[in-house]
DNA sequence: AGTCTATTGTAGCCTATGCAACAATCATGA
DNA sequence: TCATGATTGTTGCATAGGCTACAATAGACT
């Protein structure tokens, strides 16, 4: 790492955020064709990965306010994509589940996600992809420690 | 790349966005101590890297609406961090410049950014960092092509 | 049981953002 | 020259987000 001034476009810190931003932008553009906004597909993936998640847990996963998450769920419930079901034992909690319609949309979205990531990694060889995944996993693990600890 | 279903937390697509999100979150937390919000430090870095940028260009770099950018600049101008200067030849255009005060804040912010990135990459050896930077650069280049082309 | 504290989801308020419409300005071409 | 279209920045409107306060509920402790 030779030059690490704020002017160097190849600074790894910039490149990491650029890669994530570009993937997100390209994915947003492709997924808009099936009628999804970014906020909506974020909710969709989280509830898909964790059915029965509570509203507060969803808000934490998305790093947004509980109130904002509640209003988002209002809208997606009105659109028939997500259901609130009462918790068996705790009457304060709403458990969230995708509708059949939403699961179909998720399948289409996932196909787009995979092809977008494949496109992004296309300049890497199979070996390089493995390396890239390993290095990224190491960095992610370190960041999770940092995020978990008190700043 | 064995398992690429939506349930696999080690899917490279997830990990890439996780790394960027975690860095941003940790950096946000550290930089709040010097009185900066995310929207503000984003403007700060962009105008620092490109002094004399126009409002429309800034909006494009930040991927936000022209109107939103204009109002953000209103606030930062009121706070004495950025100046609007008229373009020499085109009276429609405002050229943006940082104040001395803002440049001081940027220096402090950059120190925090560097230490955050260093912390994130701390589990990698020097060689691995080089590899990681190279691979990231390749992916970024590919994504810029994709973003530039018509979807 | 009763009391106190913590947690969940929601409503109100203010701010921030995107979209559309607009005036001012520039560029192009008859 | 001047008429037409494009671009820049701003304003109004509707929407989405964060913060605070609140009712309902759960849990712990006496």
mmCIF file of C-alpha atoms in Angstrom, chain B:
data_model
loop_
_atom_site.group_PDB
_atom_site.id
_atom_site.type_symbol
_atom_site.label_atom_id
_atom_site.label_comp_id
_atom_site.label_asym_id
_atom_site.label_seq_id
_atom_site.Cartn_x
_atom_site.Cartn_y
_atom_site.Cartn_z
ATOM 1 C CA UNK B 1 -18.192 -21.709 -4.664
ATOM 2 C CA UNK B 2 -20.211 -24.681 -3.504
ATOM 3 C CA UNK B 3 -23.469 -23.449 -2.079
ATOM 4 C CA UNK B 4 -25.016 -20.334 -3.536
ATOM 5 C CA UNK B 5 -28.538 -20.401 -2.150
ATOM 6 C CA UNK B 6 -30.153 -17.425 -0.439
ATOM 7 C CA UNK B 7 -29.606 -19.109 2.935
ATOM 8 C CA UNK B 8 -25.816 -19.317 2.782
ATOM 9 C CA UNK B 9 -24.300 -16.568 4.909
ATOM 10 C CA UNK B 10 -20.907 -17.109 3.325
ATOM 11 C CA UNK B 11 -22.193 -16.311 -0.169
ATOM 12 C CA UNK B 12 -19.727 -13.846 -1.618
ATOM 13 C CA UNK B 13 -22.538 -11.460 -2.617
ATOM 14 C CA UNK B 14 -23.688 -11.158 0.967
ATOM 15 C CA UNK B 15 -20.179 -10.877 2.316
ATOM 16 C CA UNK B 16 -19.260 -8.034 -0.006
ATOM 17 C CA UNK B 17 -22.235 -5.966 1.088
ATOM 18 C CA UNK B 18 -21.667 -6.939 4.718
ATOM 19 C CA UNK B 19 -18.074 -5.727 4.634
ATOM 20 C CA UNK B 20 -19.067 -2.376 3.173
ATOM 21 C CA UNK B 21 -21.974 -1.964 5.588
ATOM 22 C CA UNK B 22 -19.881 -2.851 8.633
ATOM 23 C CA UNK B 23 -17.077 -0.477 7.676
ATOM 24 C CA UNK B 24 -19.587 2.299 7.113
ATOM 25 C CA UNK B 25 -21.344 1.632 10.424
ATOM 26 C CA UNK B 26 -18.119 1.543 12.432
ATOM 27 C CA UNK B 27 -16.815 4.636 10.681
ATOM 28 C CA UNK B 28 -20.117 6.464 11.281
ATOM 29 C CA UNK B 29 -19.871 5.675 14.970
ATOM 30 C CA UNK B 30 -16.296 6.915 15.257
ATOM 31 C CA UNK B 31 -16.802 10.031 13.183
ATOM 32 C CA UNK B 32 -19.889 11.132 15.079
ATOM 33 C CA UNK B 33 -17.516 12.199 17.843
ATOM 34 C CA UNK B 34 -16.273 15.055 15.665
ATOM 35 C CA UNK B 35 -19.847 16.139 14.893
ATOM 36 C CA UNK B 36 -20.329 14.706 11.395
ATOM 37 C CA UNK B 37 -23.345 12.859 10.023
ATOM 38 C CA UNK B 38 -23.014 10.404 7.171
ATOM 39 C CA UNK B 39 -24.594 12.768 4.657
ATOM 40 C CA UNK B 40 -22.187 15.497 5.692
ATOM 41 C CA UNK B 41 -18.976 13.496 5.486
ATOM 42 C CA UNK B 42 -20.031 12.136 2.111
ATOM 43 C CA UNK B 43 -20.319 15.689 0.787
ATOM 44 C CA UNK B 44 -17.078 16.644 2.498
ATOM 45 C CA UNK B 45 -15.046 13.873 0.854
ATOM 46 C CA UNK B 46 -16.499 14.496 -2.583
ATOM 47 C CA UNK B 47 -15.890 18.244 -2.580
ATOM 48 C CA UNK B 48 -12.429 17.670 -1.119
ATOM 49 C CA UNK B 49 -11.537 15.263 -3.903
ATOM 50 C CA UNK B 50 -13.021 17.513 -6.564
ATOM 51 C CA UNK B 51 -12.967 21.209 -5.611
ATOM 52 C CA UNK B 52 -15.129 23.368 -7.866
ATOM 53 C CA UNK B 53 -17.581 20.571 -8.556
ATOM 54 C CA UNK B 54 -21.056 21.714 -9.628
ATOM 55 C CA UNK B 55 -24.192 20.869 -7.687
ATOM 56 C CA UNK B 56 -25.486 18.561 -10.395
ATOM 57 C CA UNK B 57 -22.152 16.729 -10.588
ATOM 58 C CA UNK B 58 -22.145 16.327 -6.797
ATOM 59 C CA UNK B 59 -25.675 14.934 -6.898
ATOM 60 C CA UNK B 60 -24.595 12.395 -9.527
ATOM 61 C CA UNK B 61 -21.558 11.341 -7.496
ATOM 62 C CA UNK B 62 -23.706 10.841 -4.398
ATOM 63 C CA UNK B 63 -26.510 9.241 -6.418
ATOM 64 C CA UNK B 64 -29.108 11.576 -4.970
ATOM 65 C CA UNK B 65 -31.567 14.039 -6.472
ATOM 66 C CA UNK B 66 -30.391 17.497 -7.575
ATOM 67 C CA UNK B 67 -32.949 19.072 -5.233
ATOM 68 C CA UNK B 68 -31.759 17.024 -2.272
ATOM 69 C CA UNK B 69 -28.168 17.966 -3.007
ATOM 70 C CA UNK B 70 -29.131 21.629 -3.207
ATOM 71 C CA UNK B 71 -30.797 21.557 0.199
ATOM 72 C CA UNK B 72 -27.890 19.687 1.716
ATOM 73 C CA UNK B 73 -25.552 22.371 0.380
ATOM 74 C CA UNK B 74 -27.855 25.026 1.869
ATOM 75 C CA UNK B 75 -27.360 23.511 5.300
ATOM 76 C CA UNK B 76 -23.626 23.037 4.988
ATOM 77 C CA UNK B 77 -23.262 26.590 3.666
ATOM 78 C CA UNK B 78 -25.196 27.887 6.683
ATOM 79 C CA UNK B 79 -22.842 25.921 8.924
ATOM 80 C CA UNK B 80 -19.893 27.554 7.196
ATOM 81 C CA UNK B 81 -18.446 24.392 5.678
ATOM 82 C CA UNK B 82 -18.935 24.931 1.974
ATOM 83 C CA UNK B 83 -19.102 27.920 -0.369
ATOM 84 C CA UNK B 84 -21.029 28.432 -3.589
ATOM 85 C CA UNK B 85 -18.967 30.371 -6.122
ATOM 86 C CA UNK B 86 -20.286 31.424 -9.544
ATOM 87 C CA UNK B 87 -18.819 29.801 -12.628
ATOM 88 C CA UNK B 88 -16.718 32.173 -14.746
ATOM 89 C CA UNK B 89 -18.580 31.622 -17.962
ATOM 90 C CA UNK B 90 -21.876 29.862 -17.162
ATOM 91 C CA UNK B 91 -24.097 31.813 -14.816
ATOM 92 C CA UNK B 92 -26.361 28.828 -14.153
ATOM 93 C CA UNK B 93 -23.642 26.882 -12.387
ATOM 94 C CA UNK B 94 -22.542 27.056 -8.742
ATOM 95 C CA UNK B 95 -19.008 25.812 -8.089
ATOM 96 C CA UNK B 96 -18.550 24.276 -4.639
ATOM 97 C CA UNK B 97 -15.507 24.784 -2.407
ATOM 98 C CA UNK B 98 -14.652 23.796 1.153
ATOM 99 C CA UNK B 99 -13.950 26.435 3.774
ATOM 100 C CA UNK B 100 -10.755 26.318 5.835
ATOM 101 C CA UNK B 101 -12.793 25.043 8.767
ATOM 102 C CA UNK B 102 -14.154 22.199 6.634
ATOM 103 C CA UNK B 103 -10.657 21.258 5.483
ATOM 104 C CA UNK B 104 -9.611 20.884 9.104
ATOM 105 C CA UNK B 105 -12.605 18.654 9.784
ATOM 106 C CA UNK B 106 -11.740 16.635 6.694
ATOM 107 C CA UNK B 107 -8.221 16.030 7.950
ATOM 108 C CA UNK B 108 -9.553 14.691 11.242
ATOM 109 C CA UNK B 109 -12.081 12.561 9.402
ATOM 110 C CA UNK B 110 -9.458 11.109 7.097
ATOM 111 C CA UNK B 111 -7.347 10.007 10.051
ATOM 112 C CA UNK B 112 -10.366 8.160 11.422
ATOM 113 C CA UNK B 113 -11.056 6.604 8.006
ATOM 114 C CA UNK B 114 -7.503 5.299 7.691
ATOM 115 C CA UNK B 115 -7.461 3.757 11.146
ATOM 116 C CA UNK B 116 -10.862 2.164 10.516
ATOM 117 C CA UNK B 117 -9.675 0.557 7.289
ATOM 118 C CA UNK B 118 -6.426 -0.522 8.978
ATOM 119 C CA UNK B 119 -8.434 -2.163 11.737
ATOM 120 C CA UNK B 120 -10.628 -3.922 9.195
ATOM 121 C CA UNK B 121 -7.638 -5.309 7.273
ATOM 122 C CA UNK B 122 -5.657 -6.205 10.387
ATOM 123 C CA UNK B 123 -6.223 -9.977 10.025
ATOM 124 C CA UNK B 124 -4.563 -9.917 6.580
ATOM 125 C CA UNK B 125 -0.816 -10.194 5.992
ATOM 126 C CA UNK B 126 0.911 -7.606 3.818
ATOM 127 C CA UNK B 127 0.818 -10.024 0.882
ATOM 128 C CA UNK B 128 -2.837 -10.752 1.411
ATOM 129 C CA UNK B 129 -3.610 -7.062 1.480
ATOM 130 C CA UNK B 130 -1.930 -6.626 -1.866
ATOM 131 C CA UNK B 131 -3.935 -9.532 -3.273
ATOM 132 C CA UNK B 132 -7.136 -8.176 -1.792
ATOM 133 C CA UNK B 133 -6.522 -4.729 -3.292
ATOM 134 C CA UNK B 134 -5.752 -6.237 -6.713
ATOM 135 C CA UNK B 135 -8.799 -8.465 -6.754
ATOM 136 C CA UNK B 136 -11.018 -5.639 -5.567
ATOM 137 C CA UNK B 137 -9.658 -3.370 -8.285
ATOM 138 C CA UNK B 138 -10.435 -5.974 -10.953
ATOM 139 C CA UNK B 139 -13.991 -6.372 -9.705
ATOM 140 C CA UNK B 140 -14.469 -2.632 -9.469
ATOM 141 C CA UNK B 141 -13.277 -2.164 -13.033
ATOM 142 C CA UNK B 142 -15.713 -4.748 -14.290
ATOM 143 C CA UNK B 143 -18.568 -3.134 -12.350
ATOM 144 C CA UNK B 144 -17.774 0.275 -13.779
ATOM 145 C CA UNK B 145 -18.121 -1.178 -17.247
ATOM 146 C CA UNK B 146 -21.447 -2.716 -16.313
ATOM 147 C CA UNK B 147 -22.696 0.506 -14.751
ATOM 148 C CA UNK B 148 -21.602 2.569 -17.707
ATOM 149 C CA UNK B 149 -23.268 0.403 -20.325
ATOM 150 C CA UNK B 150 -26.992 0.605 -20.854
ATOM 151 C CA UNK B 151 -28.623 -2.025 -18.613
#
